[in-house]
Amino acid sequence: MLTVYSDTHRLHHGKQELIDGKLMPVVEMPRRADTVLAEVKARSLGEVIAPDDHGRAPIERIHDPRFVAFLETAWDDWSAAGRDYDALPFCWGTRTLRQDVDPARLVGIDAKLGYFSFDAGTPITAGTWTAAYTSAQVALTGRARLTDTGARAVFALCRPPGHHAGMDTFGGYCFLNNAAIAAQSFLDAGARKVAILDVDYHHGNGTQQIFYSRSDVLFCSIHGHPQQEFPFFLGWPEEIGQGPGHGFNHNFPLPWGSGQAPWFEAFEAACRKVEGYGPEVVVVSLGVDTFKDDPISKFRLETSDYPKIGERIAAFGCPVLFVMEGGYAVDQIGVNTVGLLTGFESAAG
Ligand code: SP5
Ligand code: ZN
């Protein structure tokens, strides 16, 4: 299996995030991608290539251009305000404040950070824009390779991750929604039905929001129940899509402590939704924070479970783009991620 990867991810290295009410060292660190790449090489998964530059247009098929422009200049605006440490928002326009302010009227960086975000756990640093832009290009290059070569699968080793980023919001360590950008790019290259299967521990709230009213992209997610887990305010089972998207969104939330049996039962139900939809291509939002030793998550999958996930995905029988999302047990995310991919390869033949 081909891997797409760029060292540019290193330019995004936040120092601290707000976690349990305290500023703590970030868990979404460059060494995550290093561990995965090292295992790709150790297991001889296949060739590793650098991304091509597909430009800004495919990003703006998903994200509001004002949001993209904000991300591009956020660090400079923050620096111009005299700050030489990571940028974090602290004030949001929730229910009792105005929801409809034209963002063009928001002048200060603190207002813009609040407008375009939903959490205080996602620091912006000097290299964040370049890293996030390149991460989207990694996914887009994976999409192009899959379309152009007729390969069964490609691995887009994206960092920073993407599935929490909405049409005009960043959060959950995500800035640009790599999986959504790739899914749209498949459609723009001629596909008519794309499914996104999100196996990250957290709900892919950004991906759900982006495609919630559409029937050309099915979204299925297995994740920590929003009653207990971030992002709390989306990911409930009754969210099944709206308007033309009604019936094209499926959430499978599970309680803290869920291990192999309940996880695979929910995963099987999600896989059946994918198969019932009959997509031409599947994008997998591949997080391995479902692992029992993940420092911020509370599922209990074991290393031996990951190849089985890959085997089941291979049974879809259609091309698959794997897009890296979360996973914070840094020493094991390589083994678990590549274990899933080699499980896919052995079953896909
Ligand atoms: C891509 C991805 O996996 N993003 C995850 C973002 C999670 N951010 C919120 C983390 C909250 C952690 N709370 C548990 C603290 C343990 N003491
Ligand atoms: Zn996650």
Tab-separated table of C-alpha atoms and ligand atoms in Angstrom:
chain	number	residue	atom	x	y	z
A	1	MET	CA	0.000	0.000	0.000
A	2	LEU	CA	1.247	3.446	-0.948
A	3	THR	CA	1.750	5.984	1.891
A	4	VAL	CA	1.631	9.752	1.351
A	5	TYR	CA	3.619	11.706	3.947
A	6	SER	CA	5.313	15.078	4.422
A	7	ASP	CA	7.805	16.213	7.081
A	8	THR	CA	6.035	19.574	7.024
A	9	HIS	CA	3.776	18.341	9.853
A	10	ARG	CA	6.660	19.203	12.230
A	11	LEU	CA	5.954	22.911	11.758
A	12	HIS	CA	2.844	22.437	13.886
A	13	HIS	CA	3.976	21.828	17.422
A	14	GLY	CA	1.725	23.321	20.085
A	15	LYS	CA	3.053	23.527	23.607
A	16	GLN	CA	-0.018	23.615	25.806
A	17	GLU	CA	-3.750	22.925	25.629
A	18	LEU	CA	-6.517	23.488	28.152
A	19	ILE	CA	-7.222	20.036	29.574
A	20	ASP	CA	-9.271	19.381	32.703
A	21	GLY	CA	-9.204	23.157	33.290
A	22	LYS	CA	-5.404	23.361	33.327
A	23	LEU	CA	-2.829	24.269	30.723
A	24	MET	CA	-1.116	20.943	30.065
A	25	PRO	CA	1.465	19.749	27.523
A	26	VAL	CA	-0.235	18.892	24.204
A	27	VAL	CA	-0.766	15.233	23.368
A	28	GLU	CA	-1.065	15.830	19.599
A	29	MET	CA	2.701	16.036	18.974
A	30	PRO	CA	5.016	15.557	15.952
A	31	ARG	CA	6.382	12.286	17.304
A	32	ARG	CA	2.987	10.692	16.583
A	33	ALA	CA	3.543	10.864	12.831
A	34	ASP	CA	7.182	9.818	13.242
A	35	THR	CA	6.099	6.635	15.043
A	36	VAL	CA	3.573	5.776	12.337
A	37	LEU	CA	6.068	6.440	9.519
A	38	ALA	CA	8.733	4.334	11.254
A	39	GLU	CA	6.304	1.416	11.463
A	40	VAL	CA	5.267	1.858	7.806
A	41	LYS	CA	8.947	1.360	6.959
A	42	ALA	CA	9.618	-1.398	9.506
A	43	ARG	CA	6.685	-3.444	8.188
A	44	SER	CA	7.525	-2.654	4.528
A	45	LEU	CA	3.976	-1.464	3.910
A	46	GLY	CA	5.060	-0.011	0.564
A	47	GLU	CA	6.401	3.088	-1.143
A	48	VAL	CA	6.296	6.444	0.694
A	49	ILE	CA	5.794	9.541	-1.462
A	50	ALA	CA	5.608	13.287	-0.784
A	51	PRO	CA	2.355	15.133	-1.550
A	52	ASP	CA	1.739	17.160	-4.708
A	53	ASP	CA	0.313	20.663	-4.345
A	54	HIS	CA	-3.340	20.642	-5.433
A	55	GLY	CA	-3.766	24.247	-4.327
A	56	ARG	CA	-6.404	25.986	-2.269
A	57	ALA	CA	-9.451	25.371	-4.457
A	58	PRO	CA	-10.201	21.808	-3.226
A	59	ILE	CA	-9.898	23.050	0.389
A	60	GLU	CA	-12.422	25.807	-0.332
A	61	ARG	CA	-14.869	23.236	-1.751
A	62	ILE	CA	-15.326	22.293	1.939
A	63	HIS	CA	-14.249	25.266	4.041
A	64	ASP	CA	-15.496	28.877	3.992
A	65	PRO	CA	-12.792	31.002	2.296
A	66	ARG	CA	-13.034	33.452	5.229
A	67	PHE	CA	-12.129	30.613	7.594
A	68	VAL	CA	-9.218	29.536	5.393
A	69	ALA	CA	-7.973	33.141	5.263
A	70	PHE	CA	-8.299	33.363	9.053
A	71	LEU	CA	-6.171	30.227	9.540
A	72	GLU	CA	-3.556	31.574	7.155
A	73	THR	CA	-3.071	34.821	9.078
A	74	ALA	CA	-4.037	33.833	12.647
A	75	TRP	CA	-0.467	33.469	13.910
A	76	ASP	CA	0.631	36.774	12.384
A	77	ASP	CA	-2.396	38.527	13.902
A	78	TRP	CA	-1.643	36.934	17.280
A	79	SER	CA	2.031	37.940	17.069
A	80	ALA	CA	1.074	41.482	16.055
A	81	ALA	CA	-0.920	41.644	19.305
A	82	GLY	CA	2.422	41.237	21.091
A	83	ARG	CA	2.109	37.566	22.032
A	84	ASP	CA	5.018	35.155	21.594
A	85	TYR	CA	3.312	31.944	22.786
A	86	ASP	CA	0.648	29.587	21.318
A	87	ALA	CA	-2.646	31.178	20.297
A	88	LEU	CA	-5.803	29.928	22.070
A	89	PRO	CA	-9.380	31.279	22.033
A	90	PHE	CA	-11.188	32.101	25.271
A	91	CYS	CA	-14.607	33.560	24.358
A	92	TRP	CA	-17.294	32.060	22.107
A	93	GLY	CA	-20.568	33.415	20.711
A	94	THR	CA	-22.830	30.715	22.141
A	95	ARG	CA	-26.636	30.841	22.619
A	96	THR	CA	-27.037	34.043	24.638
A	97	LEU	CA	-24.662	36.044	22.442
A	98	ARG	CA	-25.083	36.867	18.765
A	99	GLN	CA	-24.694	33.992	16.320
A	100	ASP	CA	-25.043	36.119	13.189
A	101	VAL	CA	-22.221	38.641	13.439
A	102	ASP	CA	-20.529	39.062	10.082
A	103	PRO	CA	-16.995	37.788	10.780
A	104	ALA	CA	-15.676	40.637	8.622
A	105	ARG	CA	-16.725	42.959	11.494
A	106	LEU	CA	-14.612	41.043	14.027
A	107	VAL	CA	-11.357	42.948	14.120
A	108	GLY	CA	-9.348	41.589	17.044
A	109	ILE	CA	-7.628	38.228	16.985
A	110	ASP	CA	-9.398	37.098	20.195
A	111	ALA	CA	-12.810	37.632	18.589
A	112	LYS	CA	-11.748	35.858	15.413
A	113	LEU	CA	-10.285	32.928	17.359
A	114	GLY	CA	-13.593	32.557	19.203
A	115	TYR	CA	-15.685	32.899	16.049
A	116	PHE	CA	-13.783	30.247	14.110
A	117	SER	CA	-13.302	27.651	16.901
A	118	PHE	CA	-15.231	25.443	19.319
A	119	ASP	CA	-12.648	24.522	21.972
A	120	ALA	CA	-9.561	25.774	23.803
A	121	GLY	CA	-7.630	22.579	23.232
A	122	THR	CA	-6.244	23.414	19.810
A	123	PRO	CA	-3.287	25.817	19.895
A	124	ILE	CA	-2.216	27.707	16.765
A	125	THR	CA	1.534	28.151	16.339
A	126	ALA	CA	3.785	29.844	13.783
A	127	GLY	CA	3.771	26.822	11.468
A	128	THR	CA	0.189	25.655	11.947
A	129	TRP	CA	-1.210	26.994	8.669
A	130	THR	CA	1.584	25.495	6.551
A	131	ALA	CA	1.297	22.154	8.344
A	132	ALA	CA	-2.503	22.044	8.077
A	133	TYR	CA	-2.413	23.065	4.391
A	134	THR	CA	0.154	20.342	3.684
A	135	SER	CA	-1.859	17.766	5.651
A	136	ALA	CA	-4.825	18.487	3.355
A	137	GLN	CA	-2.503	18.087	0.348
A	138	VAL	CA	-1.437	14.675	1.707
A	139	ALA	CA	-5.098	13.587	1.655
A	140	LEU	CA	-5.673	15.125	-1.801
A	141	THR	CA	-2.603	13.365	-3.199
A	142	GLY	CA	-3.889	10.096	-1.759
A	143	ARG	CA	-7.214	10.737	-3.499
A	144	ALA	CA	-5.502	11.442	-6.840
A	145	ARG	CA	-3.335	8.312	-6.610
A	146	LEU	CA	-6.319	6.146	-5.837
A	147	THR	CA	-8.320	7.568	-8.761
A	148	ASP	CA	-5.400	7.534	-11.207
A	149	THR	CA	-3.766	4.175	-10.481
A	150	GLY	CA	-6.725	1.927	-9.687
A	151	ALA	CA	-5.020	0.851	-6.449
A	152	ARG	CA	-7.148	-0.903	-3.803
A	153	ALA	CA	-6.020	1.484	-1.053
A	154	VAL	CA	-3.767	4.428	-0.203
A	155	PHE	CA	-2.678	5.631	3.253
A	156	ALA	CA	-2.666	9.410	3.754
A	157	LEU	CA	-0.477	9.909	6.831
A	158	CYS	CA	-2.042	13.252	7.717
A	159	ARG	CA	-0.943	15.426	10.616
A	160	PRO	CA	-2.500	17.573	11.996
A	161	PRO	CA	-5.691	15.480	11.943
A	162	GLY	CA	-8.955	16.781	10.484
A	163	HIS	CA	-12.271	15.177	11.455
A	164	HIS	CA	-13.253	17.737	14.139
A	165	ALA	CA	-12.838	20.701	11.752
A	166	GLY	CA	-16.166	21.982	10.444
A	167	MET	CA	-16.995	24.166	7.474
A	168	ASP	CA	-15.735	27.235	9.371
A	169	THR	CA	-14.492	25.944	12.741
A	170	PHE	CA	-11.274	24.484	14.116
A	171	GLY	CA	-10.977	22.399	17.303
A	172	GLY	CA	-10.076	18.966	18.624
A	173	TYR	CA	-6.506	19.342	17.271
A	174	CYS	CA	-7.984	19.789	13.766
A	175	PHE	CA	-7.849	22.775	11.372
A	176	LEU	CA	-8.759	21.517	7.892
A	177	ASN	CA	-10.965	18.443	7.463
A	178	ASN	CA	-8.661	16.228	5.419
A	179	ALA	CA	-11.166	13.355	5.058
A	180	ALA	CA	-13.971	15.702	3.946
A	181	ILE	CA	-11.686	17.496	1.481
A	182	ALA	CA	-10.663	14.134	0.012
A	183	ALA	CA	-14.286	12.915	-0.165
A	184	GLN	CA	-15.341	16.053	-2.072
A	185	SER	CA	-12.353	15.636	-4.353
A	186	PHE	CA	-13.486	12.071	-5.211
A	187	LEU	CA	-16.885	13.496	-6.183
A	188	ASP	CA	-15.296	16.263	-8.234
A	189	ALA	CA	-13.226	13.602	-10.038
A	190	GLY	CA	-16.401	11.776	-11.086
A	191	ALA	CA	-17.521	9.588	-8.180
A	192	ARG	CA	-21.215	9.858	-7.326
A	193	LYS	CA	-21.346	8.183	-3.890
A	194	VAL	CA	-18.624	8.317	-1.235
A	195	ALA	CA	-18.849	6.870	2.287
A	196	ILE	CA	-16.778	8.128	5.221
A	197	LEU	CA	-16.304	5.571	7.986
A	198	ASP	CA	-14.881	7.211	11.121
A	199	VAL	CA	-13.274	4.770	13.583
A	200	ASP	CA	-11.479	7.410	15.676
A	201	TYR	CA	-12.430	7.332	19.386
A	202	HIS	CA	-13.968	10.800	19.109
A	203	HIS	CA	-17.040	11.749	17.116
A	204	GLY	CA	-16.153	13.281	13.742
A	205	ASN	CA	-18.321	16.306	14.394
A	206	GLY	CA	-16.742	18.361	11.632
A	207	THR	CA	-17.316	15.721	8.974
A	208	GLN	CA	-20.908	15.211	10.138
A	209	GLN	CA	-21.621	18.966	10.015
A	210	ILE	CA	-20.103	19.356	6.551
A	211	PHE	CA	-22.176	16.588	4.930
A	212	TYR	CA	-25.281	16.645	7.152
A	213	SER	CA	-27.666	17.839	4.424
A	214	ARG	CA	-26.182	15.787	1.600
A	215	SER	CA	-26.870	12.334	0.202
A	216	ASP	CA	-23.718	12.040	-1.931
A	217	VAL	CA	-21.528	11.450	1.141
A	218	LEU	CA	-22.606	8.913	3.780
A	219	PHE	CA	-21.076	9.475	7.231
A	220	CYS	CA	-20.832	6.717	9.862
A	221	SER	CA	-18.990	7.102	13.175
A	222	ILE	CA	-18.264	4.849	16.165
A	223	HIS	CA	-17.169	6.942	19.157
A	224	GLY	CA	-17.273	7.766	22.868
A	225	HIS	CA	-20.832	8.732	23.805
A	226	PRO	CA	-21.339	12.518	23.866
A	227	GLN	CA	-22.958	12.121	27.300
A	228	GLN	CA	-19.440	11.394	28.545
A	229	GLU	CA	-16.959	12.389	25.881
A	230	PHE	CA	-15.639	15.314	23.855
A	231	PRO	CA	-16.996	16.977	21.734
A	232	PHE	CA	-20.142	16.535	23.913
A	233	PHE	CA	-22.511	18.567	21.716
A	234	LEU	CA	-22.723	16.314	18.652
A	235	GLY	CA	-22.580	12.589	17.931
A	236	TRP	CA	-25.903	11.356	19.344
A	237	PRO	CA	-27.675	8.412	17.677
A	238	GLU	CA	-30.749	10.412	16.643
A	239	GLU	CA	-28.635	12.624	14.350
A	240	ILE	CA	-29.443	10.925	11.039
A	241	GLY	CA	-29.098	13.821	8.607
A	242	GLN	CA	-31.502	16.495	7.414
A	243	GLY	CA	-33.298	17.448	4.197
A	244	PRO	CA	-31.748	15.598	1.258
A	245	GLY	CA	-29.209	14.167	3.760
A	246	HIS	CA	-31.896	12.453	5.851
A	247	GLY	CA	-30.793	8.854	6.432
A	248	PHE	CA	-27.205	9.465	5.328
A	249	ASN	CA	-25.636	10.060	8.765
A	250	HIS	CA	-25.261	7.308	11.358
A	251	ASN	CA	-23.744	7.604	14.829
A	252	PHE	CA	-22.795	4.639	17.007
A	253	PRO	CA	-21.852	6.083	20.413
A	254	LEU	CA	-20.506	3.732	23.085
A	255	PRO	CA	-19.887	4.241	26.815
A	256	TRP	CA	-16.493	4.600	28.460
A	257	GLY	CA	-14.847	1.245	29.039
A	258	SER	CA	-16.142	-0.339	25.821
A	259	GLY	CA	-13.810	-3.090	24.615
A	260	GLN	CA	-13.716	-5.577	21.783
A	261	ALA	CA	-17.272	-7.018	21.953
A	262	PRO	CA	-19.357	-3.825	22.007
A	263	TRP	CA	-16.947	-1.973	19.736
A	264	PHE	CA	-17.014	-4.605	16.998
A	265	GLU	CA	-20.797	-4.936	17.286
A	266	ALA	CA	-21.160	-1.192	16.633
A	267	PHE	CA	-18.487	-1.321	13.932
A	268	GLU	CA	-20.332	-4.152	12.158
A	269	ALA	CA	-23.563	-2.119	12.226
A	270	ALA	CA	-21.688	0.858	10.745
A	271	CYS	CA	-20.115	-1.371	8.064
A	272	ARG	CA	-23.571	-2.629	7.072
A	273	LYS	CA	-24.760	0.960	6.629
A	274	VAL	CA	-21.767	1.556	4.357
A	275	GLU	CA	-22.532	-1.584	2.348
A	276	GLY	CA	-26.238	-0.714	2.100
A	277	TYR	CA	-25.270	2.659	0.644
A	278	GLY	CA	-23.130	1.072	-2.089
A	279	PRO	CA	-20.343	3.661	-2.333
A	280	GLU	CA	-17.820	3.717	-5.170
A	281	VAL	CA	-15.085	4.585	-2.657
A	282	VAL	CA	-14.705	4.619	1.129
A	283	VAL	CA	-12.701	7.173	3.096
A	284	VAL	CA	-11.683	5.823	6.518
A	285	SER	CA	-11.030	8.403	9.233
A	286	LEU	CA	-8.385	6.285	10.902
A	287	GLY	CA	-7.856	7.106	14.571
A	288	VAL	CA	-6.311	4.588	16.941
A	289	ASP	CA	-7.222	6.408	20.165
A	290	THR	CA	-9.630	3.490	20.767
A	291	PHE	CA	-6.553	1.682	22.177
A	292	LYS	CA	-6.724	0.590	25.836
A	293	ASP	CA	-3.658	2.625	26.858
A	294	ASP	CA	-4.591	5.859	25.075
A	295	PRO	CA	-3.916	8.674	27.581
A	296	ILE	CA	-7.051	10.754	26.825
A	297	SER	CA	-9.537	8.067	25.766
A	298	LYS	CA	-11.539	5.345	27.474
A	299	PHE	CA	-12.147	2.447	25.087
A	300	ARG	CA	-10.258	-0.821	25.468
A	301	LEU	CA	-9.213	-2.154	22.081
A	302	GLU	CA	-6.016	-4.207	22.012
A	303	THR	CA	-3.228	-4.232	19.446
A	304	SER	CA	-4.532	-7.573	18.124
A	305	ASP	CA	-7.922	-5.963	17.324
A	306	TYR	CA	-6.605	-3.530	14.704
A	307	PRO	CA	-5.854	-6.041	11.913
A	308	LYS	CA	-9.449	-7.304	12.262
A	309	ILE	CA	-10.749	-3.791	11.592
A	310	GLY	CA	-8.679	-3.682	8.405
A	311	GLU	CA	-9.914	-7.127	7.326
A	312	ARG	CA	-13.548	-6.056	7.673
A	313	ILE	CA	-12.926	-2.869	5.685
A	314	ALA	CA	-11.337	-4.932	2.892
A	315	ALA	CA	-14.629	-6.837	2.562
A	316	PHE	CA	-16.275	-3.660	1.161
A	317	GLY	CA	-14.486	-4.608	-2.056
A	318	CYS	CA	-14.117	-0.989	-3.208
A	319	PRO	CA	-11.137	1.398	-3.181
A	320	VAL	CA	-10.297	2.806	0.254
A	321	LEU	CA	-8.466	5.975	1.250
A	322	PHE	CA	-7.182	5.740	4.826
A	323	VAL	CA	-6.771	9.190	6.398
A	324	MET	CA	-4.856	9.446	9.690
A	325	GLU	CA	-6.782	11.074	12.541
A	326	GLY	CA	-6.102	10.617	16.299
A	327	GLY	CA	-4.211	8.233	18.613
A	328	TYR	CA	-2.070	9.467	21.494
A	329	ALA	CA	-0.398	6.386	22.997
A	330	VAL	CA	2.587	7.529	20.998
A	331	ASP	CA	4.726	4.403	21.319
A	332	GLN	CA	1.915	2.148	20.076
A	333	ILE	CA	0.121	4.201	17.443
A	334	GLY	CA	2.491	2.977	14.734
A	335	VAL	CA	1.915	-0.678	15.525
A	336	ASN	CA	-1.840	-0.228	15.792
A	337	THR	CA	-2.240	1.912	12.665
A	338	VAL	CA	-0.014	-0.220	10.451
A	339	GLY	CA	-1.566	-3.355	11.984
A	340	LEU	CA	-4.942	-2.182	10.690
A	341	LEU	CA	-3.479	-1.427	7.244
A	342	THR	CA	-1.688	-4.786	6.941
A	343	GLY	CA	-4.895	-6.502	8.082
A	344	PHE	CA	-6.600	-4.786	5.150
A	345	GLU	CA	-3.833	-5.837	2.756
A	346	SER	CA	-3.838	-9.482	3.781
A	347	ALA	CA	-7.624	-9.699	3.333
A	348	ALA	CA	-7.739	-7.624	0.127
A	349	GLY	CA	-5.155	-9.928	-1.462
B	1	SP5	C1	-8.306	14.040	16.317
B	1	SP5	C2	-8.587	13.778	17.774
B	1	SP5	O1	-8.503	12.636	18.217
B	1	SP5	N1	-8.870	14.827	18.559
B	1	SP5	C3	-9.161	14.659	19.930
B	1	SP5	C4	-9.353	15.950	20.631
B	1	SP5	C5	-9.639	15.734	22.094
B	1	SP5	N2	-9.553	16.946	22.812
B	1	SP5	C6	-10.172	16.946	24.118
B	1	SP5	C7	-9.430	16.082	25.060
B	1	SP5	C8	-10.132	15.999	26.382
B	1	SP5	C9	-9.379	15.034	27.260
B	1	SP5	N3	-10.087	14.773	28.458
B	1	SP5	C10	-9.557	13.647	29.212
B	1	SP5	C11	-8.591	14.115	30.240
B	1	SP5	C12	-8.004	12.955	31.011
B	1	SP5	N4	-7.642	13.406	32.333
B	2	ZN	ZN	-9.781	11.102	18.434
